[in-house]
Amino acid sequence: MNPWPAADAPRGPEHQRLLAVDAHDGSVFETRARQLPNLLCPGDLVVLNDAATLPASLRVRSPHDRDHELRIAIAGGPQGWWGVLMGEGDWRTPTEDRPAPDVLPIGARLTLPTGDHARIAAVSPLGSRLVQLDWGRPDAEVLALLYAHARPIQYSYTRRDLELSDVQTPFGVRPWAVEMPSASRPLDWATLGRLRSRGVELATLTHAAGLSATGDDALDARLPLPERYELPSSTVEAIGRARAGGGRVLAVGTTVVRALEGNAQTHDGQLVPGPGITDLVIAEGFRPQIVDGLLSGVHEPGTSHHQVVSAFAPAAAIEAADDAIARSGLLIHEFGDATLLLPRVASQRCIAA
């Protein structure tokens, strides 16, 4: 598969292509992302992640007076604040080529753009660059610091500095995500309206979408980290209605899959509303209990996101999809094209299973 990164941002839904994979018969076809409502049926349910994206890249200086980038990995809440330290440079240098950061002990102080300090409260056993932060201020003031002085996390395949507006979804409301829940990009307000008009129900949950890369191979292999979520009772009820009526549950993004399936695993296959933390990693052989289908980006084989996609269609269908992506030049990464994996999507008709 030859990856074609989407280097220019943002690309609106009107420009996105959509590769549809029928998880029932294994067929694959291409359409436009704006056609998603035509592929769903009355009684289906679409579950969205309503987390807003933080400006989560902050310039700091180490006690050795070296410039570092601090990428927020976990944005407060019950887990506290955790960040990944990167050496000198910025997003223009590939993450894996950045210099290593200083190895700092517990108690070391990082100088913030304001001139005051954050203290390293713990160092993760997963890797020395993953550190817990004591900001010496409440969460609300940390958020204010980030909005005043930080930038969105971005990677070297992009061509210009991203604005915070470039990495928001239309319905992001709670500042929990450190990277954009990018699977939602095809769903502008016009498309959401067409889904509702078609009789498709919409529901939300909040999941703290985490980092894609840290610059440390061993730490990258442990991603995603445990991440918090909150599952509303209204969403649990909507899933119950869809199930009872024979509708399909479509998760928009891997974060929604992790929240729903992680919650079900914790509660013996049942969904229980409320807050939680999921450490679920979806790997080969995983079989979802709650989610029938997935709307996601276009992912390269071998990546963790591709493993998630592979849980929603037979291996032959995934291979056909990978071949179609390579032939048609679909764009990867968060500003790229989209993939839909759902049973009975190829017929484009509403029929019984």
Coordinates of N, CA and C in Angstrom, one line a residue, residues 131-276:
V131 N 5.8 11.8 31.6 CA 5.9 12.3 33.0 C 4.6 12.8 33.4
Q132 N 4.3 12.7 34.7 CA 3.1 13.3 35.3 C 3.5 14.7 35.8
L133 N 2.6 15.6 35.6 CA 2.9 17.0 35.9 C 2.1 17.6 37.1
D134 N 2.8 18.3 37.9 CA 2.2 19.1 39.0 C 2.3 20.5 38.6
W135 N 1.2 21.1 38.1 CA 1.2 22.5 37.7 C 1.2 23.5 38.8
G136 N 0.8 23.1 40.0 CA 0.7 24.0 41.1 C -0.5 25.0 41.0
R137 N -1.5 24.5 40.2 CA -2.7 25.3 40.0 C -3.9 24.4 39.6
P138 N -5.1 24.8 39.8 CA -6.2 23.9 39.5 C -6.3 23.7 37.9
D139 N -7.1 22.6 37.6 CA -7.2 22.3 36.2 C -7.7 23.4 35.3
A140 N -8.7 24.2 35.8 CA -9.2 25.3 35.0 C -8.1 26.3 34.7
E141 N -7.2 26.5 35.6 CA -6.1 27.5 35.3 C -5.0 26.8 34.3
V142 N -4.9 25.5 34.4 CA -4.0 24.8 33.4 C -4.6 25.0 32.0
L143 N -5.9 24.8 31.9 CA -6.5 24.9 30.6 C -6.3 26.4 30.1
A144 N -6.5 27.3 31.0 CA -6.3 28.7 30.5 C -4.9 29.0 30.1
L145 N -3.9 28.3 30.7 CA -2.5 28.4 30.3 C -2.3 27.9 28.9
L146 N -2.9 26.7 28.7 CA -2.7 26.1 27.4 C -3.4 26.9 26.3
Y147 N -4.6 27.4 26.5 CA -5.3 28.2 25.5 C -4.5 29.5 25.2
A148 N -3.8 30.0 26.2 CA -3.0 31.2 26.0 C -1.7 31.0 25.3
H149 N -1.0 29.8 25.5 CA 0.4 29.7 25.1 C 0.7 28.5 24.3
A150 N -0.2 27.5 24.2 CA 0.1 26.2 23.5 C -0.5 26.3 22.1
R151 N -0.1 25.3 21.3 CA -0.6 25.1 19.9 C -1.1 23.7 19.8
P152 N -1.9 23.5 18.7 CA -2.3 22.1 18.4 C -1.1 21.2 18.1
I153 N -1.2 20.0 18.5 CA -0.2 19.0 18.1 C -0.3 18.7 16.6
Q154 N 0.8 18.7 16.0 CA 0.8 18.4 14.5 C 2.0 17.6 14.1
Y155 N 2.0 17.1 12.9 CA 3.1 16.2 12.4 C 3.6 16.7 11.1
S156 N 4.8 16.2 10.7 CA 5.5 16.7 9.6 C 4.9 16.6 8.3
Y157 N 3.9 15.7 8.1 CA 3.3 15.6 6.8 C 2.4 16.8 6.4
T158 N 2.1 17.6 7.4 CA 1.3 18.8 7.1 C 2.3 19.9 6.6
R159 N 1.7 20.9 5.9 CA 2.5 21.9 5.2 C 2.5 23.3 5.8
R160 N 1.6 23.5 6.8 CA 1.6 24.9 7.4 C 1.2 24.7 8.9
D161 N 1.4 25.8 9.7 CA 1.0 25.8 11.0 C -0.5 25.6 11.1
L162 N -0.9 24.7 12.0 CA -2.4 24.5 12.2 C -2.9 25.5 13.2
E163 N -4.1 26.0 12.9 CA -4.9 26.8 13.8 C -5.7 25.8 14.7
L164 N -6.1 26.2 15.9 CA -6.9 25.4 16.7 C -8.2 25.0 16.0
S165 N -8.8 25.9 15.2 CA -10.0 25.7 14.5 C -9.8 24.6 13.5
D166 N -8.6 24.3 13.0 CA -8.4 23.3 12.0 C -8.6 21.9 12.6
V167 N -8.5 21.7 13.9 CA -8.5 20.4 14.5 C -9.8 20.2 15.4
Q168 N -10.8 21.0 15.2 CA -12.1 20.8 15.9 C -13.1 20.1 15.0
T169 N -14.0 19.4 15.7 CA -15.2 18.9 15.0 C -16.3 19.9 15.3
P170 N -17.3 19.8 14.5 CA -18.4 20.8 14.7 C -19.1 20.7 16.0
F171 N -19.1 19.5 16.7 CA -19.8 19.3 17.9 C -18.9 19.1 19.1
G172 N -17.6 19.4 19.0 CA -16.8 19.2 20.1 C -17.1 20.3 21.2
V173 N -17.3 19.8 22.4 CA -17.7 20.7 23.5 C -16.9 20.6 24.8
R174 N -16.3 19.5 25.1 CA -15.6 19.3 26.3 C -14.1 19.2 26.0
P175 N -13.2 20.0 26.6 CA -11.8 20.0 26.2 C -11.0 18.9 26.8
W176 N -11.2 17.7 26.3 CA -10.6 16.5 26.8 C -9.6 15.9 25.8
A177 N -9.7 16.1 24.5 CA -8.9 15.5 23.5 C -7.6 16.2 23.3
V178 N -6.5 15.5 23.2 CA -5.2 16.2 22.9 C -4.9 16.1 21.4
E179 N -5.5 15.2 20.7 CA -5.5 15.2 19.2 C -6.9 15.1 18.7
M180 N -7.2 15.6 17.5 CA -8.5 15.6 17.0 C -9.2 14.3 16.9
P181 N -10.4 14.1 17.3 CA -11.2 12.9 17.0 C -11.6 12.9 15.5
S182 N -10.6 12.7 14.6 CA -10.7 13.1 13.2 C -11.7 12.3 12.4
A183 N -12.2 11.1 12.9 CA -13.2 10.4 12.1 C -14.4 11.1 11.9
S184 N -14.7 12.2 12.8 CA -15.9 13.0 12.7 C -15.9 14.0 11.6
R185 N -14.8 14.2 10.9 CA -14.6 15.2 9.9 C -15.7 15.2 8.8
P186 N -16.2 14.0 8.3 CA -17.2 14.0 7.3 C -18.5 14.6 7.8
L187 N -18.7 14.7 9.1 CA -20.0 15.0 9.7 C -20.2 16.5 10.0
D188 N -20.4 17.3 9.0 CA -20.7 18.7 9.2 C -22.2 18.7 9.6
W189 N -22.7 20.0 9.9 CA -24.1 20.1 10.4 C -25.1 19.7 9.3
A190 N -24.7 20.0 8.0 CA -25.6 19.6 6.9 C -25.8 18.1 6.8
T191 N -24.7 17.3 7.0 CA -24.8 15.9 6.9 C -25.5 15.3 8.1
L192 N -25.3 15.9 9.3 CA -26.0 15.4 10.5 C -27.5 15.7 10.3
G193 N -27.9 16.8 9.7 CA -29.3 17.1 9.5 C -29.9 16.1 8.5
R194 N -29.1 15.7 7.5 CA -29.6 14.7 6.5 C -29.8 13.3 7.2
L195 N -28.9 13.0 8.1 CA -29.0 11.7 8.9 C -30.3 11.7 9.7
R196 N -30.5 12.8 10.4 CA -31.8 12.9 11.2 C -33.0 12.8 10.3
S197 N -33.0 13.5 9.2 CA -34.1 13.4 8.3 C -34.4 12.0 7.7
R198 N -33.3 11.2 7.6 CA -33.5 9.9 7.1 C -34.0 8.9 8.2
G199 N -34.1 9.4 9.4 CA -34.5 8.5 10.5 C -33.4 7.8 11.3
V200 N -32.2 8.3 11.0 CA -31.0 7.8 11.7 C -30.9 8.6 13.0
E201 N -30.7 7.9 14.2 CA -30.6 8.6 15.5 C -29.1 8.9 15.7
L202 N -28.9 10.0 16.4 CA -27.5 10.5 16.8 C -27.4 10.4 18.3
A203 N -26.2 10.0 18.8 CA -25.9 10.0 20.2 C -24.5 10.4 20.4
T204 N -24.1 10.8 21.6 CA -22.7 11.2 21.9 C -22.2 10.6 23.1
L205 N -20.9 10.5 23.2 CA -20.2 10.3 24.4 C -18.9 11.1 24.4
T206 N -18.2 11.2 25.5 CA -17.0 12.0 25.5 C -15.8 11.1 25.8
H207 N -14.8 11.1 24.9 CA -13.6 10.3 25.1 C -12.4 11.1 24.9
A208 N -11.4 11.0 25.7 CA -10.2 11.9 25.7 C -9.2 11.3 24.7
A209 N -9.4 11.6 23.4 CA -8.5 11.1 22.3 C -7.1 11.5 22.6
G210 N -6.2 10.5 22.5 CA -4.8 10.7 23.0 C -3.8 10.9 21.8
L211 N -2.6 10.7 22.2 CA -1.5 10.9 21.3 C -1.3 9.8 20.2
S212 N -0.9 10.2 19.0 CA -0.6 9.2 18.0 C 0.8 8.8 18.0
A213 N 1.8 9.6 18.5 CA 3.2 9.3 18.4 C 3.9 10.1 19.5
T214 N 5.0 9.5 20.0 CA 5.8 10.1 21.1 C 7.3 10.3 20.7
G215 N 7.7 9.7 19.6 CA 9.1 9.7 19.3 C 9.9 8.6 19.9
D216 N 9.3 7.8 20.8 CA 10.0 6.6 21.4 C 9.3 5.4 20.9
D217 N 10.0 4.5 20.3 CA 9.4 3.3 19.7 C 8.7 2.4 20.7
A218 N 9.4 2.2 21.9 CA 8.9 1.4 22.9 C 7.6 2.0 23.5
L219 N 7.5 3.3 23.7 CA 6.4 3.9 24.2 C 5.2 3.9 23.1
D220 N 5.6 4.2 21.9 CA 4.6 4.1 20.8 C 3.9 2.8 20.8
A221 N 4.7 1.7 21.0 CA 4.1 0.4 21.0 C 3.1 0.1 22.1
R222 N 3.1 1.0 23.1 CA 2.1 0.9 24.2 C 0.9 1.8 24.0
L223 N 0.9 2.6 22.9 CA -0.3 3.4 22.7 C -1.5 2.6 22.1
P224 N -2.7 3.0 22.4 CA -3.1 4.1 23.2 C -3.0 3.9 24.7
L225 N -2.7 5.0 25.4 CA -2.7 4.9 26.8 C -4.1 4.7 27.4
P226 N -4.2 4.3 28.6 CA -5.6 4.4 29.3 C -6.1 5.8 29.2
E227 N -7.4 5.9 28.7 CA -8.0 7.2 28.5 C -9.4 7.3 29.1
R228 N -9.7 8.4 29.6 CA -11.0 8.6 30.3 C -12.1 8.8 29.3
Y229 N -13.3 8.5 29.7 CA -14.5 8.7 28.9 C -15.7 9.0 29.8
E230 N -16.8 9.5 29.3 CA -18.0 9.6 30.0 C -19.2 9.1 29.0
L231 N -19.9 8.2 29.5 CA -21.0 7.6 28.7 C -22.4 8.0 29.3
P232 N -23.1 8.9 28.5 CA -24.4 9.4 29.1 C -25.4 8.3 29.1
S233 N -26.4 8.3 30.0 CA -27.5 7.4 30.0 C -28.3 7.5 28.8
S234 N -28.4 8.7 28.2 CA -29.2 8.8 26.9 C -28.6 8.0 25.8
T235 N -27.3 7.9 25.8 CA -26.6 7.1 24.7 C -26.8 5.6 25.0
V236 N -26.7 5.2 26.2 CA -27.0 3.8 26.5 C -28.5 3.4 26.1
E237 N -29.4 4.3 26.4 CA -30.8 4.1 26.0 C -31.0 4.1 24.4
A238 N -30.2 5.0 23.7 CA -30.3 5.0 22.3 C -29.8 3.7 21.7
I239 N -28.7 3.2 22.2 CA -28.2 1.9 21.8 C -29.2 0.8 22.0
G240 N -29.8 0.8 23.1 CA -30.9 -0.2 23.4 C -32.0 -0.1 22.4
R241 N -32.4 1.1 22.1 CA -33.5 1.2 21.1 C -33.1 0.7 19.7
A242 N -31.9 1.0 19.3 CA -31.4 0.6 18.0 C -31.3 -1.0 18.0
R243 N -30.8 -1.6 19.0 CA -30.8 -3.0 19.1 C -32.2 -3.6 19.0
A244 N -33.1 -3.1 19.8 CA -34.4 -3.6 19.8 C -35.1 -3.5 18.5
G245 N -34.8 -2.5 17.7 CA -35.5 -2.2 16.4 C -34.7 -2.8 15.2
G246 N -33.7 -3.6 15.5 CA -32.9 -4.2 14.4 C -32.0 -3.2 13.7
G247 N -31.7 -2.0 14.3 CA -30.8 -1.1 13.7 C -29.4 -1.4 14.0
R248 N -28.5 -0.8 13.2 CA -27.0 -1.0 13.4 C -26.4 0.2 14.2
V249 N -25.5 -0.1 15.0 CA -24.8 0.9 15.8 C -23.4 1.2 15.1
L250 N -23.3 2.5 14.6 CA -22.1 2.9 13.9 C -21.3 3.8 14.8
A251 N -20.1 3.4 15.2 CA -19.2 4.2 16.0 C -18.4 5.1 15.0
V252 N -18.3 6.4 15.4 CA -17.6 7.4 14.6 C -16.2 7.5 15.3
G253 N -15.2 6.7 14.8 CA -13.9 6.8 15.3 C -13.6 5.7 16.3
T254 N -12.3 5.4 16.4 CA -11.8 4.4 17.3 C -12.0 4.8 18.8
T255 N -12.1 6.1 19.1 CA -12.3 6.5 20.5 C -13.7 6.0 20.9
V256 N -14.7 6.1 20.1 CA -16.0 5.7 20.4 C -16.0 4.2 20.6
V257 N -15.3 3.4 19.8 CA -15.2 2.0 19.9 C -14.6 1.6 21.3
R258 N -13.5 2.3 21.6 CA -12.8 2.0 22.9 C -13.7 2.3 24.1
A259 N -14.4 3.4 24.0 CA -15.3 3.8 25.2 C -16.4 2.7 25.3
L260 N -17.1 2.4 24.2 CA -18.3 1.5 24.3 C -17.8 0.1 24.6
E261 N -16.9 -0.4 23.9 CA -16.5 -1.8 24.1 C -15.7 -1.9 25.4
G262 N -14.9 -0.9 25.8 CA -14.3 -1.0 27.1 C -15.2 -1.0 28.3
N263 N -16.3 -0.2 28.1 CA -17.3 -0.1 29.2 C -18.0 -1.5 29.3
A264 N -18.4 -2.1 28.1 CA -19.0 -3.4 28.1 C -18.2 -4.5 28.7
Q265 N -16.9 -4.5 28.4 CA -16.0 -5.5 29.0 C -15.9 -5.3 30.5
T266 N -15.9 -4.1 31.0 CA -15.9 -3.9 32.5 C -17.1 -4.3 33.2
H267 N -18.3 -4.3 32.5 CA -19.5 -4.6 33.1 C -20.2 -5.9 32.5
D268 N -19.4 -6.9 32.3 CA -19.9 -8.2 31.8 C -20.8 -8.1 30.6
G269 N -20.4 -7.3 29.6 CA -21.1 -7.2 28.4 C -22.3 -6.2 28.4
Q270 N -22.5 -5.6 29.5 CA -23.6 -4.6 29.5 C -23.0 -3.2 29.6
L271 N -23.7 -2.2 29.0 CA -23.3 -0.8 29.1 C -23.9 -0.2 30.4
V272 N -23.0 0.5 31.1 CA -23.4 1.2 32.3 C -23.0 2.7 32.2
P273 N -24.0 3.6 32.2 CA -23.6 5.0 32.0 C -22.7 5.5 33.2
G274 N -22.0 6.6 32.8 CA -21.2 7.2 33.8 C -19.7 7.4 33.3
P275 N -18.9 7.9 34.2 CA -17.5 8.1 33.8 C -16.7 6.8 33.9
G276 N -15.6 6.7 33.2 CA -14.8 5.5 33.2 C -13.4 5.8 32.6

